[in-house]
Amino acid sequence: MVLEGNPEVGAPRTSDLQHPGNKGSCVLSSPGEDAQPGEEPIKYGELIVLGYNGCLASGDKGRRRSRLALSRRPHANGVKPDVMHHISTPLVSKALSNRGQHSISYTLSRSHSVIVEYTHDSDTDMFQIGRSTENMIDFVVTDTSPGGGATDGPSAQSTISRYACRILCDRRPPYTARIYAAGFDASSNIFLGERAAKWRTPDGLMDGLTTNGVLVMHPAGGFSEDSAPGVWREISVCGNVYTLRDSRSAQQRGKLVENESNVLQDGSLIDLCGATLLWRTPAGLLRAPTLKQLEAQRQEANAARPQCPVGLSTLAFPSPARGRTAPDKQQPWVYVRCGHVHGYHGWGCRRERGPQERECPLCRLVGPYVPLWLGQEAGLCLDPGPPSHAFAPCGHVCSEKTARYWAQTPLPHGTHAFHAACPFCGAWLTGEHGCVRLIFQGPLD
């Protein structure tokens, strides 16, 4: 066995890596070591899975939820690279047998592997995300079904890795969060097989990519009213930034982007090839609307007593507590091509164009006719503006700037495609703009 690195740096002590915070899932209720009794723990940020509109259909439970706050742990559990070994492959299993020793194994050939040992880092907290329900995964994420809706159960052919990625957060201000591809498994290892994309960096170290990759997009101008979509990049196992591969699982890596980093920003999108997550910082969440504000907007919209221009019935958005089941009798419906809001009616069908195609009685445009639902995941909103626009064709309602931002944001789909989608339900957007301004008729009296 050949040891590379500083020979004076010994292997990390097993006891250093076995703090209580390293064994369980993310602890949200325990204050950090610097917090006083009764104080809230320091929050690094929150992860929101696109497509669930505030809660899983079966309810948020434990580590399986639509939104998770990452808070400072009672004890640091971060790790950092220490020493690198060149060994023969038969010795790999022996070298990886210590469950207390974090390491990344790069298989170069049948007779040659490189193992990078990691040591305890008292300055960072580590959080792991993936499809696995094992204890080392802090946030369990399963596939969001493309084309609308989300699946609560595990997918039979999931493309999300069991150990998809890890986020390391600095325990001291400004609490910087960095993302890395791949997470450590139950044996505290990351294993990149012979077919995985891997390479030696110019400084003699190793790096690589996971099978389906971890993609990140930082919005231009922050996540605010002036935001614009950024450029999708791929994050390596060591946290370096690369341009996208020709296809999601191609063995040839993209080009290194030296002027960009893996530091998460407010509004950064993380795509795990099957689910997309939004990162919100505490400062960013302070600018976002609250659930109370969303409820006040709903009540204000209903207080205006909008009416169906044909049936003359009064329309009202249902309470979110009722859940999204069958539309309510007073539910507003919209023709998504023109934006005219009506109550439900059964006329105007154009069956030759499809079962959902209707002709608007006001302007004669033919298109989908769907019920309107208020977007209830406040963290997906760029501003607290009034609910004036709806996504097409799903009918989720939000502010104009929120609707226009998501309508022009391409989200990864499959191995090499991108498509804008409703952030509240995951439905692919259609039409020229992907959203429509709502046209309500006020009461005639």
GROMACS .gro file of C-alpha atoms in nm:
model
  445
    1MET     CA    1   0.000   0.000   0.000
    2VAL     CA    2   0.136   0.339  -0.099
    3LEU     CA    3   0.040   0.640   0.112
    4GLU     CA    4   0.018   0.983  -0.050
    5GLY     CA    5  -0.009   1.307   0.141
    6ASN     CA    6   0.146   1.431   0.464
    7PRO     CA    7   0.289   1.128   0.648
    8GLU     CA    8   0.251   1.314   0.977
    9VAL     CA    9  -0.123   1.330   0.934
   10GLY     CA   10  -0.258   1.010   1.083
   11ALA     CA   11  -0.591   0.846   1.012
   12PRO     CA   12  -0.878   1.021   1.194
   13ARG     CA   13  -0.974   0.874   1.526
   14THR     CA   14  -1.294   0.670   1.511
   15SER     CA   15  -1.427   0.850   1.818
   16ASP     CA   16  -1.404   1.183   1.635
   17LEU     CA   17  -1.653   1.062   1.374
   18GLN     CA   18  -1.908   0.911   1.609
   19HIS     CA   19  -2.077   1.216   1.757
   20PRO     CA   20  -2.447   1.173   1.827
   21GLY     CA   21  -2.532   1.416   1.549
   22ASN     CA   22  -2.370   1.187   1.292
   23LYS     CA   23  -2.598   0.890   1.349
   24GLY     CA   24  -2.951   1.018   1.319
   25SER     CA   25  -3.148   1.241   1.090
   26CYS     CA   26  -3.150   1.618   1.094
   27VAL     CA   27  -3.233   1.743   1.444
   28LEU     CA   28  -3.458   2.046   1.413
   29SER     CA   29  -3.560   2.096   1.775
   30SER     CA   30  -3.224   2.080   1.951
   31PRO     CA   31  -3.041   2.414   1.982
   32GLY     CA   32  -2.677   2.439   1.877
   33GLU     CA   33  -2.401   2.437   2.131
   34ASP     CA   34  -2.381   2.817   2.126
   35ALA     CA   35  -2.754   2.870   2.175
   36GLN     CA   36  -2.901   2.960   2.511
   37PRO     CA   37  -3.181   2.752   2.667
   38GLY     CA   38  -3.513   2.838   2.508
   39GLU     CA   39  -3.355   2.988   2.195
   40GLU     CA   40  -3.432   2.859   1.850
   41PRO     CA   41  -3.153   2.663   1.681
   42ILE     CA   42  -2.956   2.845   1.414
   43LYS     CA   43  -3.107   2.763   1.075
   44TYR     CA   44  -2.880   2.728   0.773
   45GLY     CA   45  -3.164   2.719   0.521
   46GLU     CA   46  -3.453   2.510   0.392
   47LEU     CA   47  -3.492   2.260   0.110
   48ILE     CA   48  -3.825   2.253  -0.074
   49VAL     CA   49  -3.912   1.977  -0.322
   50LEU     CA   50  -4.091   2.110  -0.628
   51GLY     CA   51  -4.427   1.955  -0.711
   52TYR     CA   52  -4.592   1.903  -0.371
   53ASN     CA   53  -4.752   2.244  -0.299
   54GLY     CA   54  -4.671   2.250   0.071
   55CYS     CA   55  -4.726   1.893   0.186
   56LEU     CA   56  -4.709   1.533   0.070
   57ALA     CA   57  -5.044   1.376  -0.015
   58SER     CA   58  -4.999   1.135   0.275
   59GLY     CA   59  -4.867   1.406   0.507
   60ASP     CA   60  -4.515   1.513   0.601
   61LYS     CA   61  -4.363   1.253   0.831
   62GLY     CA   62  -4.013   1.243   0.977
   63ARG     CA   63  -3.746   1.258   0.708
   64ARG     CA   64  -4.000   1.200   0.430
   65ARG     CA   65  -4.151   1.540   0.365
   66SER     CA   66  -4.187   1.812   0.105
   67ARG     CA   67  -3.981   2.066   0.298
   68LEU     CA   68  -3.696   2.035   0.547
   69ALA     CA   69  -3.508   2.294   0.752
   70LEU     CA   70  -3.136   2.235   0.805
   71SER     CA   71  -3.035   2.358   1.150
   72ARG     CA   72  -2.708   2.354   1.339
   73ARG     CA   73  -2.654   2.019   1.506
   74PRO     CA   74  -2.569   1.981   1.878
   75HIS     CA   75  -2.229   1.845   1.766
   76ALA     CA   76  -2.045   1.891   1.437
   77ASN     CA   77  -2.053   1.590   1.206
   78GLY     CA   78  -1.882   1.730   0.896
   79VAL     CA   79  -1.588   1.557   0.728
   80LYS     CA   80  -1.305   1.678   0.504
   81PRO     CA   81  -1.040   1.505   0.286
   82ASP     CA   82  -0.736   1.378   0.473
   83VAL     CA   83  -0.503   1.130   0.300
   84MET     CA   84  -0.507   0.938  -0.028
   85HIS     CA   85  -0.407   0.573  -0.081
   86HIS     CA   86  -0.319   0.384  -0.400
   87ILE     CA   87  -0.402   0.019  -0.343
   88SER     CA   88  -0.469  -0.302  -0.532
   89THR     CA   89  -0.838  -0.376  -0.575
   90PRO     CA   90  -0.848  -0.695  -0.361
   91LEU     CA   91  -0.749  -0.481  -0.065
   92VAL     CA   92  -1.033  -0.235  -0.119
   93SER     CA   93  -1.283  -0.426   0.094
   94LYS     CA   94  -1.037  -0.439   0.382
   95ALA     CA   95  -0.960  -0.070   0.355
   96LEU     CA   96  -1.333   0.017   0.353
   97SER     CA   97  -1.434  -0.212   0.639
   98ASN     CA   98  -1.403   0.054   0.913
   99ARG     CA   99  -1.753   0.200   0.946
  100GLY     CA  100  -1.621   0.492   1.149
  101GLN     CA  101  -1.384   0.597   0.871
  102HIS     CA  102  -1.540   0.806   0.595
  103SER     CA  103  -1.379   0.748   0.257
  104ILE     CA  104  -1.432   0.775  -0.118
  105SER     CA  105  -1.314   0.488  -0.338
  106TYR     CA  106  -1.226   0.545  -0.705
  107THR     CA  107  -1.191   0.221  -0.902
  108LEU     CA  108  -0.953   0.290  -1.191
  109SER     CA  109  -0.913  -0.069  -1.312
  110ARG     CA  110  -0.953  -0.425  -1.190
  111SER     CA  111  -0.615  -0.406  -1.022
  112HIS     CA  112  -0.592  -0.043  -0.915
  113SER     CA  113  -0.806   0.178  -0.690
  114VAL     CA  114  -0.756   0.509  -0.515
  115ILE     CA  115  -0.910   0.563  -0.172
  116VAL     CA  116  -0.936   0.909  -0.020
  117GLU     CA  117  -0.986   0.903   0.356
  118TYR     CA  118  -1.188   1.179   0.520
  119THR     CA  119  -1.139   1.308   0.872
  120HIS     CA  120  -1.374   1.482   1.117
  121ASP     CA  121  -1.430   1.853   1.056
  122SER     CA  122  -1.540   2.038   1.370
  123ASP     CA  123  -1.631   2.348   1.167
  124THR     CA  124  -1.909   2.200   0.952
  125ASP     CA  125  -2.236   2.008   0.974
  126MET     CA  126  -2.315   1.750   0.706
  127PHE     CA  127  -2.664   1.669   0.577
  128GLN     CA  128  -2.728   1.389   0.329
  129ILE     CA  129  -3.008   1.361   0.073
  130GLY     CA  130  -3.118   1.055  -0.121
  131ARG     CA  131  -3.376   0.791  -0.192
  132SER     CA  132  -3.254   0.556   0.083
  133THR     CA  133  -3.445   0.543   0.411
  134GLU     CA  134  -3.134   0.444   0.607
  135ASN     CA  135  -3.045   0.655   0.910
  136MET     CA  136  -2.755   0.839   0.749
  137ILE     CA  137  -2.996   1.006   0.504
  138ASP     CA  138  -3.140   1.324   0.656
  139PHE     CA  139  -3.386   1.404   0.377
  140VAL     CA  140  -3.555   1.112   0.198
  141VAL     CA  141  -3.658   1.215  -0.155
  142THR     CA  142  -3.847   1.005  -0.409
  143ASP     CA  143  -3.939   1.074  -0.770
  144THR     CA  144  -4.181   1.348  -0.862
  145SER     CA  145  -4.390   1.217  -1.148
  146PRO     CA  146  -4.338   1.425  -1.463
  147GLY     CA  147  -4.643   1.586  -1.616
  148GLY     CA  148  -4.816   1.677  -1.293
  149GLY     CA  149  -4.857   1.545  -0.942
  150ALA     CA  150  -4.612   1.374  -0.712
  151THR     CA  151  -4.573   1.017  -0.599
  152ASP     CA  152  -4.543   0.944  -0.229
  153GLY     CA  153  -4.433   0.585  -0.269
  154PRO     CA  154  -4.095   0.469  -0.398
  155SER     CA  155  -4.070   0.446  -0.774
  156ALA     CA  156  -4.016   0.102  -0.924
  157GLN     CA  157  -3.757   0.246  -1.161
  158SER     CA  158  -3.632   0.546  -0.968
  159THR     CA  159  -3.350   0.747  -1.122
  160ILE     CA  160  -3.268   0.917  -0.791
  161SER     CA  161  -2.960   0.773  -0.622
  162ARG     CA  162  -2.997   0.615  -0.280
  163TYR     CA  163  -2.717   0.845  -0.164
  164ALA     CA  164  -2.765   1.136  -0.405
  165CYS     CA  165  -2.578   1.428  -0.253
  166ARG     CA  166  -2.455   1.592   0.064
  167ILE     CA  167  -2.459   1.951   0.189
  168LEU     CA  168  -2.193   2.085   0.425
  169CYS     CA  169  -2.281   2.398   0.624
  170ASP     CA  170  -2.035   2.614   0.813
  171ARG     CA  171  -2.123   2.624   1.182
  172ARG     CA  172  -2.015   2.988   1.211
  173PRO     CA  173  -2.138   3.301   1.029
  174PRO     CA  174  -2.215   3.349   0.747
  175TYR     CA  175  -2.318   2.979   0.767
  176THR     CA  176  -2.217   2.907   0.407
  177ALA     CA  177  -2.377   2.592   0.257
  178ARG     CA  178  -2.190   2.391  -0.008
  179ILE     CA  179  -2.324   2.100  -0.211
  180TYR     CA  180  -2.136   1.786  -0.322
  181ALA     CA  181  -2.246   1.498  -0.542
  182ALA     CA  182  -2.293   1.160  -0.371
  183GLY     CA  183  -2.352   1.078  -0.006
  184PHE     CA  184  -2.182   0.835   0.229
  185ASP     CA  185  -2.353   0.497   0.270
  186ALA     CA  186  -2.412   0.288   0.583
  187SER     CA  187  -2.042   0.197   0.586
  188SER     CA  188  -1.942   0.566   0.561
  189ASN     CA  189  -1.817   0.513   0.206
  190ILE     CA  190  -1.873   0.658  -0.139
  191PHE     CA  191  -1.788   0.408  -0.412
  192LEU     CA  192  -1.727   0.513  -0.772
  193GLY     CA  193  -1.706   0.198  -0.984
  194GLU     CA  194  -1.494   0.137  -1.290
  195ARG     CA  195  -1.761   0.272  -1.527
  196ALA     CA  196  -1.822   0.594  -1.333
  197ALA     CA  197  -1.676   0.918  -1.468
  198LYS     CA  198  -1.361   0.992  -1.267
  199TRP     CA  199  -1.026   1.160  -1.320
  200ARG     CA  200  -0.711   1.292  -1.159
  201THR     CA  201  -0.708   1.669  -1.112
  202PRO     CA  202  -0.408   1.888  -1.204
  203ASP     CA  203  -0.300   1.900  -0.839
  204GLY     CA  204  -0.284   1.520  -0.822
  205LEU     CA  205  -0.613   1.461  -0.640
  206MET     CA  206  -0.912   1.257  -0.753
  207ASP     CA  207  -1.262   1.367  -0.851
  208GLY     CA  208  -1.565   1.214  -1.021
  209LEU     CA  209  -1.934   1.227  -1.110
  210THR     CA  210  -2.227   1.011  -1.004
  211THR     CA  211  -2.419   0.801  -1.257
  212ASN     CA  212  -2.707   1.040  -1.325
  213GLY     CA  213  -2.535   1.345  -1.183
  214VAL     CA  214  -2.632   1.628  -0.949
  215LEU     CA  215  -2.721   1.947  -1.134
  216VAL     CA  216  -2.737   2.295  -0.981
  217MET     CA  217  -2.871   2.623  -1.115
  218HIS     CA  218  -2.814   2.955  -0.935
  219PRO     CA  219  -3.065   3.227  -1.033
  220ALA     CA  220  -2.931   3.552  -1.173
  221GLY     CA  221  -3.009   3.847  -0.949
  222GLY     CA  222  -3.096   3.633  -0.647
  223PHE     CA  223  -3.438   3.487  -0.575
  224SER     CA  224  -3.643   3.805  -0.579
  225GLU     CA  225  -3.869   4.012  -0.801
  226ASP     CA  226  -3.577   4.080  -1.037
  227SER     CA  227  -3.465   3.718  -1.070
  228ALA     CA  228  -3.387   3.545  -1.397
  229PRO     CA  229  -3.294   3.179  -1.450
  230GLY     CA  230  -2.924   3.098  -1.445
  231VAL     CA  231  -2.725   2.827  -1.623
  232TRP     CA  232  -2.746   2.461  -1.521
  233ARG     CA  233  -2.416   2.310  -1.407
  234GLU     CA  234  -2.305   1.972  -1.274
  235ILE     CA  235  -2.146   1.932  -0.931
  236SER     CA  236  -1.872   1.673  -0.879
  237VAL     CA  237  -1.809   1.448  -0.581
  238CYS     CA  238  -1.549   1.697  -0.457
  239GLY     CA  239  -1.774   1.997  -0.513
  240ASN     CA  240  -1.623   2.131  -0.834
  241VAL     CA  241  -1.844   2.289  -1.102
  242TYR     CA  242  -1.861   2.154  -1.460
  243THR     CA  243  -2.065   2.222  -1.771
  244LEU     CA  244  -2.329   1.958  -1.845
  245ARG     CA  245  -2.238   1.627  -2.005
  246ASP     CA  246  -2.376   1.543  -2.350
  247SER     CA  247  -2.633   1.323  -2.175
  248ARG     CA  248  -2.712   1.273  -1.809
  249SER     CA  249  -2.507   0.953  -1.764
  250ALA     CA  250  -2.233   1.004  -2.025
  251GLN     CA  251  -1.885   0.900  -1.907
  252GLN     CA  252  -1.718   1.209  -2.052
  253ARG     CA  253  -1.735   1.500  -1.808
  254GLY     CA  254  -1.805   1.859  -1.909
  255LYS     CA  255  -1.557   2.145  -1.887
  256LEU     CA  256  -1.445   2.284  -1.551
  257VAL     CA  257  -1.608   2.620  -1.472
  258GLU     CA  258  -1.338   2.786  -1.264
  259ASN     CA  259  -1.522   3.109  -1.184
  260GLU     CA  260  -1.823   2.935  -1.025
  261SER     CA  261  -1.853   2.747  -0.697
  262ASN     CA  262  -2.072   2.493  -0.522
  263VAL     CA  263  -2.194   2.748  -0.265
  264LEU     CA  264  -2.573   2.744  -0.250
  265GLN     CA  265  -2.752   3.077  -0.292
  266ASP     CA  266  -3.105   3.177  -0.212
  267GLY     CA  267  -3.314   3.025  -0.491
  268SER     CA  268  -3.054   2.769  -0.605
  269LEU     CA  269  -3.215   2.466  -0.771
  270ILE     CA  270  -3.075   2.117  -0.711
  271ASP     CA  271  -3.179   1.845  -0.954
  272LEU     CA  272  -3.133   1.479  -0.854
  273CYS     CA  273  -3.262   1.326  -1.181
  274GLY     CA  274  -3.616   1.256  -1.068
  275ALA     CA  275  -3.679   1.538  -0.821
  276THR     CA  276  -3.580   1.903  -0.808
  277LEU     CA  277  -3.517   2.088  -0.482
  278LEU     CA  278  -3.517   2.462  -0.410
  279TRP     CA  279  -3.273   2.605  -0.152
  280ARG     CA  280  -3.397   2.902   0.050
  281THR     CA  281  -3.180   3.094   0.293
  282PRO     CA  282  -3.324   3.236   0.617
  283ALA     CA  283  -3.284   3.590   0.478
  284GLY     CA  284  -3.463   3.489   0.159
  285LEU     CA  285  -3.751   3.332   0.349
  286LEU     CA  286  -3.804   3.659   0.536
  287ARG     CA  287  -3.885   3.822   0.200
  288ALA     CA  288  -4.121   3.543   0.096
  289PRO     CA  289  -4.492   3.560   0.175
  290THR     CA  290  -4.610   3.378   0.485
  291LEU     CA  291  -4.897   3.132   0.502
  292LYS     CA  292  -5.095   3.400   0.685
  293GLN     CA  293  -5.040   3.639   0.395
  294LEU     CA  294  -5.148   3.375   0.145
  295GLU     CA  295  -5.463   3.314   0.347
  296ALA     CA  296  -5.531   3.688   0.368
  297GLN     CA  297  -5.498   3.710  -0.010
  298ARG     CA  298  -5.745   3.423  -0.051
  299GLN     CA  299  -5.997   3.592   0.174
  300GLU     CA  300  -5.946   3.926  -0.002
  301ALA     CA  301  -6.003   3.765  -0.341
  302ASN     CA  302  -6.322   3.600  -0.215
  303ALA     CA  303  -6.438   3.923  -0.051
  304ALA     CA  304  -6.440   4.087  -0.395
  305ARG     CA  305  -6.722   3.845  -0.483
  306PRO     CA  306  -6.609   3.753  -0.835
  307GLN     CA  307  -6.891   3.616  -1.048
  308CYS     CA  308  -6.926   3.378  -1.337
  309PRO     CA  309  -6.994   3.604  -1.637
  310VAL     CA  310  -7.244   3.353  -1.778
  311GLY     CA  311  -7.405   3.177  -1.483
  312LEU     CA  312  -7.377   3.486  -1.259
  313SER     CA  313  -7.294   3.265  -0.959
  314THR     CA  314  -7.051   3.396  -0.697
  315LEU     CA  315  -6.709   3.228  -0.705
  316ALA     CA  316  -6.474   3.158  -0.414
  317PHE     CA  317  -6.137   2.989  -0.369
  318PRO     CA  318  -6.172   2.695  -0.127
  319SER     CA  319  -5.984   2.687   0.201
  320PRO     CA  320  -5.648   2.504   0.179
  321ALA     CA  321  -5.755   2.304   0.483
  322ARG     CA  322  -6.008   2.129   0.260
  323GLY     CA  323  -5.727   1.993   0.047
  324ARG     CA  324  -5.720   1.949  -0.328
  325THR     CA  325  -5.987   1.689  -0.394
  326ALA     CA  326  -6.289   1.745  -0.618
  327PRO     CA  327  -6.355   2.110  -0.709
  328ASP     CA  328  -6.596   2.296  -0.483
  329LYS     CA  329  -6.932   2.418  -0.620
  330GLN     CA  330  -6.806   2.778  -0.599
  331GLN     CA  331  -6.463   2.691  -0.737
  332PRO     CA  332  -6.344   2.933  -1.006
  333TRP     CA  333  -6.252   2.775  -1.339
  334VAL     CA  334  -6.041   2.929  -1.613
  335TYR     CA  335  -5.994   2.903  -1.987
  336VAL     CA  336  -5.614   2.887  -1.985
  337ARG     CA  337  -5.570   3.033  -2.335
  338CYS     CA  338  -5.751   3.360  -2.263
  339GLY     CA  339  -5.766   3.379  -1.882
  340HIS     CA  340  -6.142   3.436  -1.853
  341VAL     CA  341  -6.262   3.301  -1.517
  342HIS     CA  342  -6.599   3.127  -1.491
  343GLY     CA  343  -6.789   2.895  -1.263
  344TYR     CA  344  -6.810   2.533  -1.375
  345HIS     CA  345  -7.037   2.463  -1.670
  346GLY     CA  346  -7.078   2.177  -1.911
  347TRP     CA  347  -7.114   2.354  -2.242
  348GLY     CA  348  -6.859   2.453  -2.506
  349CYS     CA  349  -6.693   2.110  -2.536
  350ARG     CA  350  -6.484   2.051  -2.848
  351ARG     CA  351  -6.446   1.673  -2.836
  352GLU     CA  352  -6.268   1.670  -3.170
  353ARG     CA  353  -5.989   1.866  -2.995
  354GLY     CA  354  -5.979   1.652  -2.680
  355PRO     CA  355  -6.191   1.591  -2.367
  356GLN     CA  356  -6.059   1.901  -2.183
  357GLU     CA  357  -6.088   2.141  -2.476
  358ARG     CA  358  -6.362   2.403  -2.436
  359GLU     CA  359  -6.464   2.718  -2.621
  360CYS     CA  360  -6.469   3.030  -2.404
  361PRO     CA  361  -6.819   3.185  -2.432
  362LEU     CA  362  -6.670   3.536  -2.407
  363CYS     CA  363  -6.391   3.534  -2.665
  364ARG     CA  364  -6.442   3.200  -2.849
  365LEU     CA  365  -6.084   3.082  -2.795
  366VAL     CA  366  -6.061   2.705  -2.761
  367GLY     CA  367  -5.833   2.548  -2.502
  368PRO     CA  368  -5.813   2.365  -2.169
  369TYR     CA  369  -6.075   2.455  -1.910
  370VAL     CA  370  -5.952   2.378  -1.559
  371PRO     CA  371  -6.029   2.463  -1.195
  372LEU     CA  372  -5.810   2.723  -1.022
  373TRP     CA  373  -5.608   2.626  -0.714
  374LEU     CA  374  -5.404   2.865  -0.502
  375GLY     CA  375  -5.033   2.785  -0.469
  376GLN     CA  376  -4.980   2.705  -0.100
  377GLU     CA  377  -4.601   2.656  -0.081
  378ALA     CA  378  -4.494   3.008   0.012
  379GLY     CA  379  -4.124   2.930  -0.028
  380LEU     CA  380  -4.173   2.894  -0.404
  381CYS     CA  381  -4.297   3.252  -0.438
  382LEU     CA  382  -4.064   3.534  -0.540
  383ASP     CA  383  -4.278   3.807  -0.390
  384PRO     CA  384  -4.595   3.858  -0.184
  385GLY     CA  385  -4.786   3.996  -0.482
  386PRO     CA  386  -5.158   3.928  -0.534
  387PRO     CA  387  -5.267   3.597  -0.695
  388SER     CA  388  -5.321   3.732  -1.045
  389HIS     CA  389  -5.179   3.464  -1.276
  390ALA     CA  390  -5.231   3.091  -1.331
  391PHE     CA  391  -5.000   2.829  -1.478
  392ALA     CA  392  -5.118   2.655  -1.791
  393PRO     CA  393  -5.256   2.395  -1.804
  394CYS     CA  394  -5.275   2.301  -1.433
  395GLY     CA  395  -5.446   2.616  -1.299
  396HIS     CA  396  -5.224   2.686  -0.996
  397VAL     CA  397  -5.249   3.054  -0.902
  398CYS     CA  398  -4.972   3.286  -0.777
  399SER     CA  399  -4.832   3.635  -0.831
  400GLU     CA  400  -4.735   3.761  -1.176
  401LYS     CA  401  -4.359   3.767  -1.111
  402THR     CA  402  -4.363   3.421  -0.955
  403ALA     CA  403  -4.556   3.281  -1.251
  404ARG     CA  404  -4.332   3.443  -1.512
  405TYR     CA  405  -4.010   3.332  -1.339
  406TRP     CA  406  -4.106   2.965  -1.322
  407ALA     CA  407  -4.255   2.974  -1.672
  408GLN     CA  408  -3.914   3.069  -1.813
  409THR     CA  409  -3.709   2.834  -1.592
  410PRO     CA  410  -3.621   2.509  -1.772
  411LEU     CA  411  -3.613   2.212  -1.535
  412PRO     CA  412  -3.418   1.894  -1.621
  413HIS     CA  413  -3.626   1.607  -1.752
  414GLY     CA  414  -3.492   1.264  -1.845
  415THR     CA  415  -3.135   1.223  -1.965
  416HIS     CA  416  -3.092   1.540  -2.169
  417ALA     CA  417  -3.421   1.732  -2.199
  418PHE     CA  418  -3.539   2.045  -2.018
  419HIS     CA  419  -3.894   2.169  -1.975
  420ALA     CA  420  -4.061   2.444  -1.772
  421ALA     CA  421  -4.301   2.309  -1.510
  422CYS     CA  422  -4.543   2.434  -1.247
  423PRO     CA  423  -4.347   2.445  -0.918
  424PHE     CA  424  -4.659   2.359  -0.720
  425CYS     CA  425  -4.757   2.034  -0.896
  426GLY     CA  426  -4.483   1.953  -1.147
  427ALA     CA  427  -4.709   1.971  -1.454
  428TRP     CA  428  -4.528   2.066  -1.773
  429LEU     CA  429  -4.627   2.412  -1.887
  430THR     CA  430  -4.791   2.467  -2.224
  431GLY     CA  431  -4.885   2.757  -2.442
  432GLU     CA  432  -4.680   3.052  -2.559
  433HIS     CA  433  -4.607   3.190  -2.212
  434GLY     CA  434  -4.673   2.895  -1.980
  435CYS     CA  435  -4.903   3.112  -1.769
  436VAL     CA  436  -5.200   3.343  -1.816
  437ARG     CA  437  -5.333   3.657  -1.649
  438LEU     CA  438  -5.666   3.591  -1.480
  439ILE     CA  439  -5.966   3.799  -1.586
  440PHE     CA  440  -6.235   3.809  -1.317
  441GLN     CA  441  -6.578   3.967  -1.344
  442GLY     CA  442  -6.690   4.159  -1.039
  443PRO     CA  443  -7.042   4.148  -0.893
  444LEU     CA  444  -7.307   4.315  -1.103
  445ASP     CA  445  -7.466   4.484  -0.801
   0.00000   0.00000   0.00000
